[in-house]
mmCIF file with all atom_site columns, C-alpha atoms in Angstrom:
data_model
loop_
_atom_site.group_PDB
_atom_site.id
_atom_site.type_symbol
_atom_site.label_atom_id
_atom_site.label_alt_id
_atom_site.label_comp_id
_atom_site.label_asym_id
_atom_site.label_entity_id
_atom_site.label_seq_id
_atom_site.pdbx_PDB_ins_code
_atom_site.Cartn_x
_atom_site.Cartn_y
_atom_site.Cartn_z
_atom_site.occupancy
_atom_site.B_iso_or_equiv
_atom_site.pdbx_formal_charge
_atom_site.auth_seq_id
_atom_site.auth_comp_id
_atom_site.auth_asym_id
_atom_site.auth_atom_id
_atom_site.pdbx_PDB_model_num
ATOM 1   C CA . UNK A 1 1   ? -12.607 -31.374 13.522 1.00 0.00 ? 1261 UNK A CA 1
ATOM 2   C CA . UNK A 1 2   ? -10.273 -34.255 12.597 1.00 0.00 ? 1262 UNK A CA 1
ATOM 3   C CA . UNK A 1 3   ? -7.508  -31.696 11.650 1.00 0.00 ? 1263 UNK A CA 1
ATOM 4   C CA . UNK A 1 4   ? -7.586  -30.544 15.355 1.00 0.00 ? 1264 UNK A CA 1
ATOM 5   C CA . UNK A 1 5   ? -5.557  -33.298 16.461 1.00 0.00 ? 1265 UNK A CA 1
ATOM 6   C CA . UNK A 1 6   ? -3.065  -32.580 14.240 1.00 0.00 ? 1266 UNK A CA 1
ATOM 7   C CA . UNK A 1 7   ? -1.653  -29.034 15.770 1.00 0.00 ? 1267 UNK A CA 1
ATOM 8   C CA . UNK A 1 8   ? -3.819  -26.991 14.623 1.00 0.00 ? 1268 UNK A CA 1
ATOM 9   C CA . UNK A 1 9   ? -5.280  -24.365 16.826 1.00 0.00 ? 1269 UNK A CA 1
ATOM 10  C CA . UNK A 1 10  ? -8.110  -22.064 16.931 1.00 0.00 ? 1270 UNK A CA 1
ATOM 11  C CA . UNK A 1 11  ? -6.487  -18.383 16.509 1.00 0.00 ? 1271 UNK A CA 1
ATOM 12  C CA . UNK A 1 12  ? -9.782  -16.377 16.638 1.00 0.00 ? 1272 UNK A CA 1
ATOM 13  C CA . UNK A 1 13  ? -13.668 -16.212 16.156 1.00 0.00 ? 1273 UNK A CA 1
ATOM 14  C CA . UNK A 1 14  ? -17.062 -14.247 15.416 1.00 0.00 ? 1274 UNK A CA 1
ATOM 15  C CA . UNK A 1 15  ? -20.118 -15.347 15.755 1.00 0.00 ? 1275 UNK A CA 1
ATOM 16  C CA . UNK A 1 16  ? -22.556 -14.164 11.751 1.00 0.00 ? 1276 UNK A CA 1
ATOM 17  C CA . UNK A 1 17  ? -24.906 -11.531 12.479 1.00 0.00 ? 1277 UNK A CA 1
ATOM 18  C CA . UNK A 1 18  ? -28.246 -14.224 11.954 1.00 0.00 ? 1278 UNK A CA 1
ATOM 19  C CA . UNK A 1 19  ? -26.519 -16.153 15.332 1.00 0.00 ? 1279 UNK A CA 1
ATOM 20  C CA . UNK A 1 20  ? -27.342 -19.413 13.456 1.00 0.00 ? 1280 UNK A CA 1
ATOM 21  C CA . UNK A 1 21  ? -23.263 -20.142 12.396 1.00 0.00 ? 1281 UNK A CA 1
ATOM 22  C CA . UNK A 1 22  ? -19.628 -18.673 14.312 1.00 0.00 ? 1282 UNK A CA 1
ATOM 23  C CA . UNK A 1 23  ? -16.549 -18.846 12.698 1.00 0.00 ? 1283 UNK A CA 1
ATOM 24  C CA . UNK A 1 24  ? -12.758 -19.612 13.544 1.00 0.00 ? 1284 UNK A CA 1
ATOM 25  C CA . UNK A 1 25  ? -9.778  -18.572 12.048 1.00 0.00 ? 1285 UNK A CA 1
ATOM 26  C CA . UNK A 1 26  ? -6.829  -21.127 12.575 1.00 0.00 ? 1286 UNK A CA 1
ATOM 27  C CA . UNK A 1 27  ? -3.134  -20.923 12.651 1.00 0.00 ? 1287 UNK A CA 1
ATOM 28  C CA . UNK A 1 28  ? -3.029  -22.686 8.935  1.00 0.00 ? 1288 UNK A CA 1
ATOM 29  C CA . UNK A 1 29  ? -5.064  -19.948 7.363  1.00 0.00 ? 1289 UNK A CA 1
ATOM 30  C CA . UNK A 1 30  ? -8.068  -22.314 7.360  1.00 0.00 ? 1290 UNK A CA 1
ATOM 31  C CA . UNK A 1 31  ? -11.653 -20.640 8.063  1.00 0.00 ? 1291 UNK A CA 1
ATOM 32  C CA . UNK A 1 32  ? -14.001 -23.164 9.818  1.00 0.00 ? 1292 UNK A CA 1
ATOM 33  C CA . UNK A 1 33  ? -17.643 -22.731 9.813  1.00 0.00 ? 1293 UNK A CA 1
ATOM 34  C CA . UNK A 1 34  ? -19.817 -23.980 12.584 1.00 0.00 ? 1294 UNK A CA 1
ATOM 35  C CA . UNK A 1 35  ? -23.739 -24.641 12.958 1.00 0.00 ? 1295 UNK A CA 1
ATOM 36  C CA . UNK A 1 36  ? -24.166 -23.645 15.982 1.00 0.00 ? 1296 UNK A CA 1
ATOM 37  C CA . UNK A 1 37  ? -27.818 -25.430 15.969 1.00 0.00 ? 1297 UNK A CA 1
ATOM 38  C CA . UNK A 1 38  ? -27.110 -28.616 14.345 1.00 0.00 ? 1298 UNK A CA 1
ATOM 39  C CA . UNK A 1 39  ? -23.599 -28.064 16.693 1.00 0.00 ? 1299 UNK A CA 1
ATOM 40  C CA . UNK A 1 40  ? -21.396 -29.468 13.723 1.00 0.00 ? 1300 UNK A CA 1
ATOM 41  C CA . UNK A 1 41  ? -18.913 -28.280 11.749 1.00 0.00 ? 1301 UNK A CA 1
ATOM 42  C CA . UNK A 1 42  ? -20.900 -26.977 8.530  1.00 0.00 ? 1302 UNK A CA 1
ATOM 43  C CA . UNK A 1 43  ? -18.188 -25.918 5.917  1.00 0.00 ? 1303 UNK A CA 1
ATOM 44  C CA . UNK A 1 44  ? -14.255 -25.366 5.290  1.00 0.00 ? 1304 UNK A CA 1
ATOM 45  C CA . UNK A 1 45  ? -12.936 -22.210 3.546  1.00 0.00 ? 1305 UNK A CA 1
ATOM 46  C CA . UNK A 1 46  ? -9.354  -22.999 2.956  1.00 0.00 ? 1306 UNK A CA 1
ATOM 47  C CA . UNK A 1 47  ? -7.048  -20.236 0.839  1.00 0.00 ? 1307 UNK A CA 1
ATOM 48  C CA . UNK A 1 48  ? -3.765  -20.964 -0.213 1.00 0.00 ? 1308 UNK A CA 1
ATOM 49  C CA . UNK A 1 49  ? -2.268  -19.049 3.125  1.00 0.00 ? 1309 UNK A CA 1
ATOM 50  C CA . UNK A 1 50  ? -1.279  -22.664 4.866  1.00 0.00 ? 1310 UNK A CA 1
ATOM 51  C CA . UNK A 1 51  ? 1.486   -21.460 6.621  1.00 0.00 ? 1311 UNK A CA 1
ATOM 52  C CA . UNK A 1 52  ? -0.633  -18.276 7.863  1.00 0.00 ? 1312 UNK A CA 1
ATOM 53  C CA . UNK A 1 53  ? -2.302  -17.687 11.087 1.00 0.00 ? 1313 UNK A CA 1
ATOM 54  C CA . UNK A 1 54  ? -5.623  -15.865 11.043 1.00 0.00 ? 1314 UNK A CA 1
ATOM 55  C CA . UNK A 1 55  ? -5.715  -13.239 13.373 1.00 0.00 ? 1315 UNK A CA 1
ATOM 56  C CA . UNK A 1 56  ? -8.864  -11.708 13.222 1.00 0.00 ? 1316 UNK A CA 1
ATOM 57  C CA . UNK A 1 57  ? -12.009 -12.129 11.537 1.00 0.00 ? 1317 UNK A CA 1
ATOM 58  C CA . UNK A 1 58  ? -15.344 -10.003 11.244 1.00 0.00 ? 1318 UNK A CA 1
ATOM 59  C CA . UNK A 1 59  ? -19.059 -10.846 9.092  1.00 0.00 ? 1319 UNK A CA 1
ATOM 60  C CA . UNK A 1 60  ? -20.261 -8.361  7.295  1.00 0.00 ? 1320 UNK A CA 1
ATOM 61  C CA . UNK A 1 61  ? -23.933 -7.159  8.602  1.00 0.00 ? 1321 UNK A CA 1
ATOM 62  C CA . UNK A 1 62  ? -25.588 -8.525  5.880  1.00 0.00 ? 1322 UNK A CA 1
ATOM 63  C CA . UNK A 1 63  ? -23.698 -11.991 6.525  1.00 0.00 ? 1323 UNK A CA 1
ATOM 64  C CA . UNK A 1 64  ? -22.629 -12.096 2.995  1.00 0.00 ? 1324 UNK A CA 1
ATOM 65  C CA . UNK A 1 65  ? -18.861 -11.922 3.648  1.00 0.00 ? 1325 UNK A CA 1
ATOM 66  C CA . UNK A 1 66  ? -15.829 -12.560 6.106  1.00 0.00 ? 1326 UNK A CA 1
ATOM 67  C CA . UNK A 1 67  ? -13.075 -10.629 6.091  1.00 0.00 ? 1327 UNK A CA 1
ATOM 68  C CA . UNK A 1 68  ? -9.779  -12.220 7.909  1.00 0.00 ? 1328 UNK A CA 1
ATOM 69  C CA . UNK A 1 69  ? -6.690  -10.953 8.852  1.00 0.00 ? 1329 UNK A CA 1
ATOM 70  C CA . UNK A 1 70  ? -3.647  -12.915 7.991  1.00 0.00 ? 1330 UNK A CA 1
ATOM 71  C CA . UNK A 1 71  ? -0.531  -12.420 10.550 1.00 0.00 ? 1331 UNK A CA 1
ATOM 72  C CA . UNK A 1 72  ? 2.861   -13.690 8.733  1.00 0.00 ? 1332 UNK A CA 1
ATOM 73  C CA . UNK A 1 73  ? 1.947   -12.180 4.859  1.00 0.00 ? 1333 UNK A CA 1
ATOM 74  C CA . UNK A 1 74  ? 0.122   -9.211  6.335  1.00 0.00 ? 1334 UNK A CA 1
ATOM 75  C CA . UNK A 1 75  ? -2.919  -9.686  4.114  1.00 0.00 ? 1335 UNK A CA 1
ATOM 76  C CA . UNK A 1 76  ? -6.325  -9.561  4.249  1.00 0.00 ? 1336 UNK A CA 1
ATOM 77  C CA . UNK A 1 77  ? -8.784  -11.828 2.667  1.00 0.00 ? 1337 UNK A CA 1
ATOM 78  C CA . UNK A 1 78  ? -12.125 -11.105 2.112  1.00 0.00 ? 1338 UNK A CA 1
ATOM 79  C CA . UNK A 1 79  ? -14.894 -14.711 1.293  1.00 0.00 ? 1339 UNK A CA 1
ATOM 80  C CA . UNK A 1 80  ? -17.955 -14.445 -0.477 1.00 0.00 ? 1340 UNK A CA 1
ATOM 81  C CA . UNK A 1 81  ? -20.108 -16.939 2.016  1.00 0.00 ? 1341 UNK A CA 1
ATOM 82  C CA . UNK A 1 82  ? -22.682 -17.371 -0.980 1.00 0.00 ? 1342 UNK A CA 1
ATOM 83  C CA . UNK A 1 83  ? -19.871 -19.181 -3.353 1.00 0.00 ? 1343 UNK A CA 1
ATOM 84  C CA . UNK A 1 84  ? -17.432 -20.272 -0.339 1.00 0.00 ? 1344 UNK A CA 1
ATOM 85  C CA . UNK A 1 85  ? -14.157 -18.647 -2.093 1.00 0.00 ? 1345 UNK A CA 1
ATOM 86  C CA . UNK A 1 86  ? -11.702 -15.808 -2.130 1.00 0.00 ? 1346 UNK A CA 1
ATOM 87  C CA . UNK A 1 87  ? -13.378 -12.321 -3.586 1.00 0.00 ? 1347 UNK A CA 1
ATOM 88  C CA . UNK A 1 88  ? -10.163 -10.377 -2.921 1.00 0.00 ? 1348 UNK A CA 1
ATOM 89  C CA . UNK A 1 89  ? -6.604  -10.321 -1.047 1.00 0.00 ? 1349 UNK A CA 1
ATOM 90  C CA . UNK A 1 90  ? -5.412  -7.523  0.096  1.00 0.00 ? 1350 UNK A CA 1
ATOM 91  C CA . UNK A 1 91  ? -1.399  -7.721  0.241  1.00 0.00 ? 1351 UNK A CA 1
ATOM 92  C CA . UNK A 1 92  ? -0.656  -4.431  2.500  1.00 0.00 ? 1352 UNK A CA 1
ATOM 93  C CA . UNK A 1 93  ? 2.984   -4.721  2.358  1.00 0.00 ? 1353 UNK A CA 1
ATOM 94  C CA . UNK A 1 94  ? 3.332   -4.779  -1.666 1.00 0.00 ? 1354 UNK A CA 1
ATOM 95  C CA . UNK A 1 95  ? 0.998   -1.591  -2.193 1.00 0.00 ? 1355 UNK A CA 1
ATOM 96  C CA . UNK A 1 96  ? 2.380   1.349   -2.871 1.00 0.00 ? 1356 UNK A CA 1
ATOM 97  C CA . UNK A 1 97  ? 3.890   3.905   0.001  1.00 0.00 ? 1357 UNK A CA 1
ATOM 98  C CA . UNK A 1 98  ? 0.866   5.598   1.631  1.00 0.00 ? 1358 UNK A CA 1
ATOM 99  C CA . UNK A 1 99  ? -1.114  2.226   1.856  1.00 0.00 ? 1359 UNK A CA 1
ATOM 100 C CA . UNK A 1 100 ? 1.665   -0.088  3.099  1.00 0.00 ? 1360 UNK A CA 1
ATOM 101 C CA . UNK A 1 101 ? 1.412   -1.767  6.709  1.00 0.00 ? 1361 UNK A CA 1
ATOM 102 C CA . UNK A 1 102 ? 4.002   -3.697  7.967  1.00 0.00 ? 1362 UNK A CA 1
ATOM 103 C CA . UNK A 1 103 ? 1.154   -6.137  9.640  1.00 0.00 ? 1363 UNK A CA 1
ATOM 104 C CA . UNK A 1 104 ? -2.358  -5.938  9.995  1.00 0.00 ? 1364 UNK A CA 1
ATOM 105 C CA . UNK A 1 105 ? -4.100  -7.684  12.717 1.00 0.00 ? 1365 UNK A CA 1
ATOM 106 C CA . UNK A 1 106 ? -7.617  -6.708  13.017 1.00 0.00 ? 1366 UNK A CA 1
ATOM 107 C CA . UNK A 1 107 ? -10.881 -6.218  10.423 1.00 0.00 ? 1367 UNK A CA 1
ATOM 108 C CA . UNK A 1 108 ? -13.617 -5.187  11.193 1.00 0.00 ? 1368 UNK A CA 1
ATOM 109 C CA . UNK A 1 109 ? -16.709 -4.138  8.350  1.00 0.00 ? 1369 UNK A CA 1
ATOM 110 C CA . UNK A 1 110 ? -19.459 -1.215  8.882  1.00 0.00 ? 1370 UNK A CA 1
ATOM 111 C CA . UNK A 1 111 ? -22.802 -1.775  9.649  1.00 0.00 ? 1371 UNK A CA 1
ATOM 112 C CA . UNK A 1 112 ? -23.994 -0.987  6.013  1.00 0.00 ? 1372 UNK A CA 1
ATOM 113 C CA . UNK A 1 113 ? -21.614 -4.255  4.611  1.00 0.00 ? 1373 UNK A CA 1
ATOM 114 C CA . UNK A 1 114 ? -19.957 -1.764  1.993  1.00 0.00 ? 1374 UNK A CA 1
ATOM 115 C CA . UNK A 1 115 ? -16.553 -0.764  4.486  1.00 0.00 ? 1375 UNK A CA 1
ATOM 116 C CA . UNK A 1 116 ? -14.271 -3.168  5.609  1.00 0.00 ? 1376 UNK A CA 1
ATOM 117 C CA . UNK A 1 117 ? -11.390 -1.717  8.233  1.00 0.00 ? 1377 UNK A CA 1
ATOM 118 C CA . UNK A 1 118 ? -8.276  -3.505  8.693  1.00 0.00 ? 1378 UNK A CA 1
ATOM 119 C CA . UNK A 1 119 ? -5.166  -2.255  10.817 1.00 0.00 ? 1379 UNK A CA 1
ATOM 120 C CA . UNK A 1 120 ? -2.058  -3.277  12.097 1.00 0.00 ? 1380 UNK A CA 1
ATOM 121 C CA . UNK A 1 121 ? 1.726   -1.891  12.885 1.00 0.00 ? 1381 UNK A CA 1
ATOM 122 C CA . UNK A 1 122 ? 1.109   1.963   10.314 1.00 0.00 ? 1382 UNK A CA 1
ATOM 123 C CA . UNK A 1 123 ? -2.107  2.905   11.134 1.00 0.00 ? 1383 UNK A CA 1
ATOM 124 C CA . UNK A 1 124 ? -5.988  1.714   9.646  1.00 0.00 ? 1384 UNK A CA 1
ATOM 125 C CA . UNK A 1 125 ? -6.836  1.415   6.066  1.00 0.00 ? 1385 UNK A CA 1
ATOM 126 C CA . UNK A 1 126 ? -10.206 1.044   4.635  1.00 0.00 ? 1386 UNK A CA 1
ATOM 127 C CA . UNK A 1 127 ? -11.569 -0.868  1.355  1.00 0.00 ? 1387 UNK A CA 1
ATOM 128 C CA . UNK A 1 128 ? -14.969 -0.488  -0.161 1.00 0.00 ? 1388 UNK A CA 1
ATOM 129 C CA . UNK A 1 129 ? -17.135 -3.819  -1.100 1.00 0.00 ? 1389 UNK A CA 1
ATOM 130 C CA . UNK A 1 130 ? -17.501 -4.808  -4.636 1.00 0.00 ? 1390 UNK A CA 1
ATOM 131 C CA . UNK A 1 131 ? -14.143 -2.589  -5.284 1.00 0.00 ? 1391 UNK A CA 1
ATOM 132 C CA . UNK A 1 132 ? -11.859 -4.124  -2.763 1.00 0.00 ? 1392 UNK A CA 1
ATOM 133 C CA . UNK A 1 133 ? -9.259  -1.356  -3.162 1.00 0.00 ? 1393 UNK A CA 1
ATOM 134 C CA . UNK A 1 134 ? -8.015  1.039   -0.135 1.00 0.00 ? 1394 UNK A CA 1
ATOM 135 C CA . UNK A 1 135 ? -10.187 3.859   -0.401 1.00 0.00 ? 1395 UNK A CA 1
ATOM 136 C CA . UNK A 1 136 ? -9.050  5.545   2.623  1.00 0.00 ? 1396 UNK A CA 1
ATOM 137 C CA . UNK A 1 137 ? -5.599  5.443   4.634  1.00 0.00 ? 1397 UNK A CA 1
ATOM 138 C CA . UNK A 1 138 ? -5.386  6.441   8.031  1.00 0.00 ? 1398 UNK A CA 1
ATOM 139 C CA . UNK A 1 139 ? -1.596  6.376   9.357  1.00 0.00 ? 1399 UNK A CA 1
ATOM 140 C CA . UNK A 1 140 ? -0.585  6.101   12.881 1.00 0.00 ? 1400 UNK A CA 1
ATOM 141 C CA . UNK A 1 141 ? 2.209   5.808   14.749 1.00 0.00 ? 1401 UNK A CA 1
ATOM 142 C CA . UNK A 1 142 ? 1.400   3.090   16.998 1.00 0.00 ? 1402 UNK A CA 1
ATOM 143 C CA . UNK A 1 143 ? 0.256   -0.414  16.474 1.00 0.00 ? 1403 UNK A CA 1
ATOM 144 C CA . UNK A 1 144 ? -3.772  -0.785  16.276 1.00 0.00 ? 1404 UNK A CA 1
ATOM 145 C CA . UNK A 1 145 ? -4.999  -3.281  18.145 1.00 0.00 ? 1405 UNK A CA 1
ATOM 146 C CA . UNK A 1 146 ? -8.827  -3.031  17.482 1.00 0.00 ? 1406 UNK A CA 1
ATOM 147 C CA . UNK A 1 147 ? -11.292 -1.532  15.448 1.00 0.00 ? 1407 UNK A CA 1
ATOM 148 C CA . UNK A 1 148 ? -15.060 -0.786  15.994 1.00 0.00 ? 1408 UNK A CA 1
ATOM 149 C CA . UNK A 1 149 ? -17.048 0.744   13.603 1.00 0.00 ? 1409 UNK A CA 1
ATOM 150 C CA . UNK A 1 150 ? -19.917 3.042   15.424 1.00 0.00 ? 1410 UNK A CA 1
ATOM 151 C CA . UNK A 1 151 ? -23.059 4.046   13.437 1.00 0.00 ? 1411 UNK A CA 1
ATOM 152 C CA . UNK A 1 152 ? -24.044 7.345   14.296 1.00 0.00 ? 1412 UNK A CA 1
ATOM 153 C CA . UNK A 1 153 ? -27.490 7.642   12.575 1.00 0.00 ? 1413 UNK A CA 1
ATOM 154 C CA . UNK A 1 154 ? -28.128 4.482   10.548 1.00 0.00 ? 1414 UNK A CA 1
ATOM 155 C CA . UNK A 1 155 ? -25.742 5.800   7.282  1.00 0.00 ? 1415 UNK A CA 1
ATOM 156 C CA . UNK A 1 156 ? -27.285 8.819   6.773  1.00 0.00 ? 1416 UNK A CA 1
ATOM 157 C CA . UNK A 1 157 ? -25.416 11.815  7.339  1.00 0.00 ? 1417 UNK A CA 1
ATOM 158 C CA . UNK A 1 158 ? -27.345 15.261  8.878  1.00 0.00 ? 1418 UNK A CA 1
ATOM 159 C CA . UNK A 1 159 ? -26.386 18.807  8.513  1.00 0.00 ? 1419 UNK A CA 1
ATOM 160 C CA . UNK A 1 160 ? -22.816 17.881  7.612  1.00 0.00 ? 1420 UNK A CA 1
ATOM 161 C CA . UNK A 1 161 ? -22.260 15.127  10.589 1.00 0.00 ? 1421 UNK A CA 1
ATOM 162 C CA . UNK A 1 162 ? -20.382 11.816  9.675  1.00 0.00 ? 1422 UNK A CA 1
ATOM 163 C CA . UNK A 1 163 ? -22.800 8.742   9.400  1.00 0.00 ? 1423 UNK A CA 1
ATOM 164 C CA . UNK A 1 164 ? -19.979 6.622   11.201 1.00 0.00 ? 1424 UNK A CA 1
ATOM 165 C CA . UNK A 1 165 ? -16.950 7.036   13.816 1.00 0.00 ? 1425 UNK A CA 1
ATOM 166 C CA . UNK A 1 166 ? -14.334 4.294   13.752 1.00 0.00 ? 1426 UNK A CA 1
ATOM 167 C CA . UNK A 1 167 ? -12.988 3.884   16.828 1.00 0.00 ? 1427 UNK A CA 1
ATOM 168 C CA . UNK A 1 168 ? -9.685  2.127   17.126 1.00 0.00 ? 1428 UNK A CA 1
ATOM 169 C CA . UNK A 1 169 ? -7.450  1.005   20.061 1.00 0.00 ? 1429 UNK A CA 1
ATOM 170 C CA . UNK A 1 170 ? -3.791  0.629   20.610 1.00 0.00 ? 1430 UNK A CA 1
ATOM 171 C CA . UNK A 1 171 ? -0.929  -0.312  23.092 1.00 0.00 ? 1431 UNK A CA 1
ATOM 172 C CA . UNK A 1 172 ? 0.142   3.413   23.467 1.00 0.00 ? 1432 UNK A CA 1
ATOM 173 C CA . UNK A 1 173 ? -0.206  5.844   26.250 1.00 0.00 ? 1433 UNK A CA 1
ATOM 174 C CA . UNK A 1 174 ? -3.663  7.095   24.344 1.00 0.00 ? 1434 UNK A CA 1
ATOM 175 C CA . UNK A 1 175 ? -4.801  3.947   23.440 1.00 0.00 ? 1435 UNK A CA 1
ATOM 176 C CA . UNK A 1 176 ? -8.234  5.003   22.079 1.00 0.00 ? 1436 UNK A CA 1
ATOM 177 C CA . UNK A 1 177 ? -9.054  7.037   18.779 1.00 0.00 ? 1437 UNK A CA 1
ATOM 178 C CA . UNK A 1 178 ? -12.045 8.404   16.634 1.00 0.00 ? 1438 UNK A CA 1
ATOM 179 C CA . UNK A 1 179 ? -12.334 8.918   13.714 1.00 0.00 ? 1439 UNK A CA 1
ATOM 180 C CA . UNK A 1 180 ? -15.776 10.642  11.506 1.00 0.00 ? 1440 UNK A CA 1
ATOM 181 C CA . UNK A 1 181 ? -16.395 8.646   8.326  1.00 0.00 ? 1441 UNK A CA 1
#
């Protein structure tokens, strides 16, 4: 894009679950969209984080939203791709005690669309779609890195076993951990 020349830089990217569009987060906070078979730049989701890098950003399965990761505010966004605006922002340092992060660095949603992870420097918290309020806090002493949701047996849960695992990685001497959903 035009904007390119001016300093900004491409921070991160995903490619939607249909393979038809990918898109990059930016060091202004900016979400670009590209069609990848018309190989032009297809939309523009701009919030009013300017001044924010995004850090991370994951589709939901059902390609219906993005969630992004914001590094300098620590908050997460989440975009409804249908009306190209802000559903939700997460601010994880203003919540109360048990759900504060001091950053957060990484989404990632479920397969189902309805769970959206996010973690950073405190541990992982979780949000439900629709809701978009932490439904599930997950503190850690070390600084997560990356999050990958596993489906276990396509959501549904047999003789008391978790549907999912959520599998997240850090910089510490154990760098991987699971977790049953």
């Amino acid at each position: 894009p035009p904007e390119h020349e001016g300093g900004i830089s491409y921070t991160c990217g995903a490619l939607h679950p249909d393979g038809l569009i990918y898109g990059t987060g930016t060091n202004t906070g900016v979400v670009h969209i590209w069609d990848l078979k018309n190989q032009n730049l297809a939309g523009t989701l701009a919030g009013d984080a300017t001044d924010d890098s995004i850090v991370s950003l994951a589709f939901s399965n059902n390609g219906y939203h993005i969630g992004t990761a914001l590094s300098k505010s620590a908050k997460v966004q989440v975009w409804d791709l249908r009306k190209l605006k802000v559903v939700t922002t997460l601010n994880v340092r203003d919540d109360d005690d048990k759900n504060n992060l001091n950053s957060v660095n990484v989404v990632a949603f479920d397969a189902s669309g309805k769970h959206l992870a996010f973690g950073g420097d405190g541990g992982i918290r979780i949000t439900t779609s629709k809701v978009w309020g932490i439904t599930a806090s997950l503190a850690e002493d070390h600084y997560v890195t990356g999050i990958l949701w596993n489906n276990n047996m396509n959501g549904v849960a047999a003789d008391g076993d978790k549907p999912y695992t959520l599998v997240t990685c850090s910089e510490k001497e154990r760098p991987l951990r699971f977790y049953g959903c």
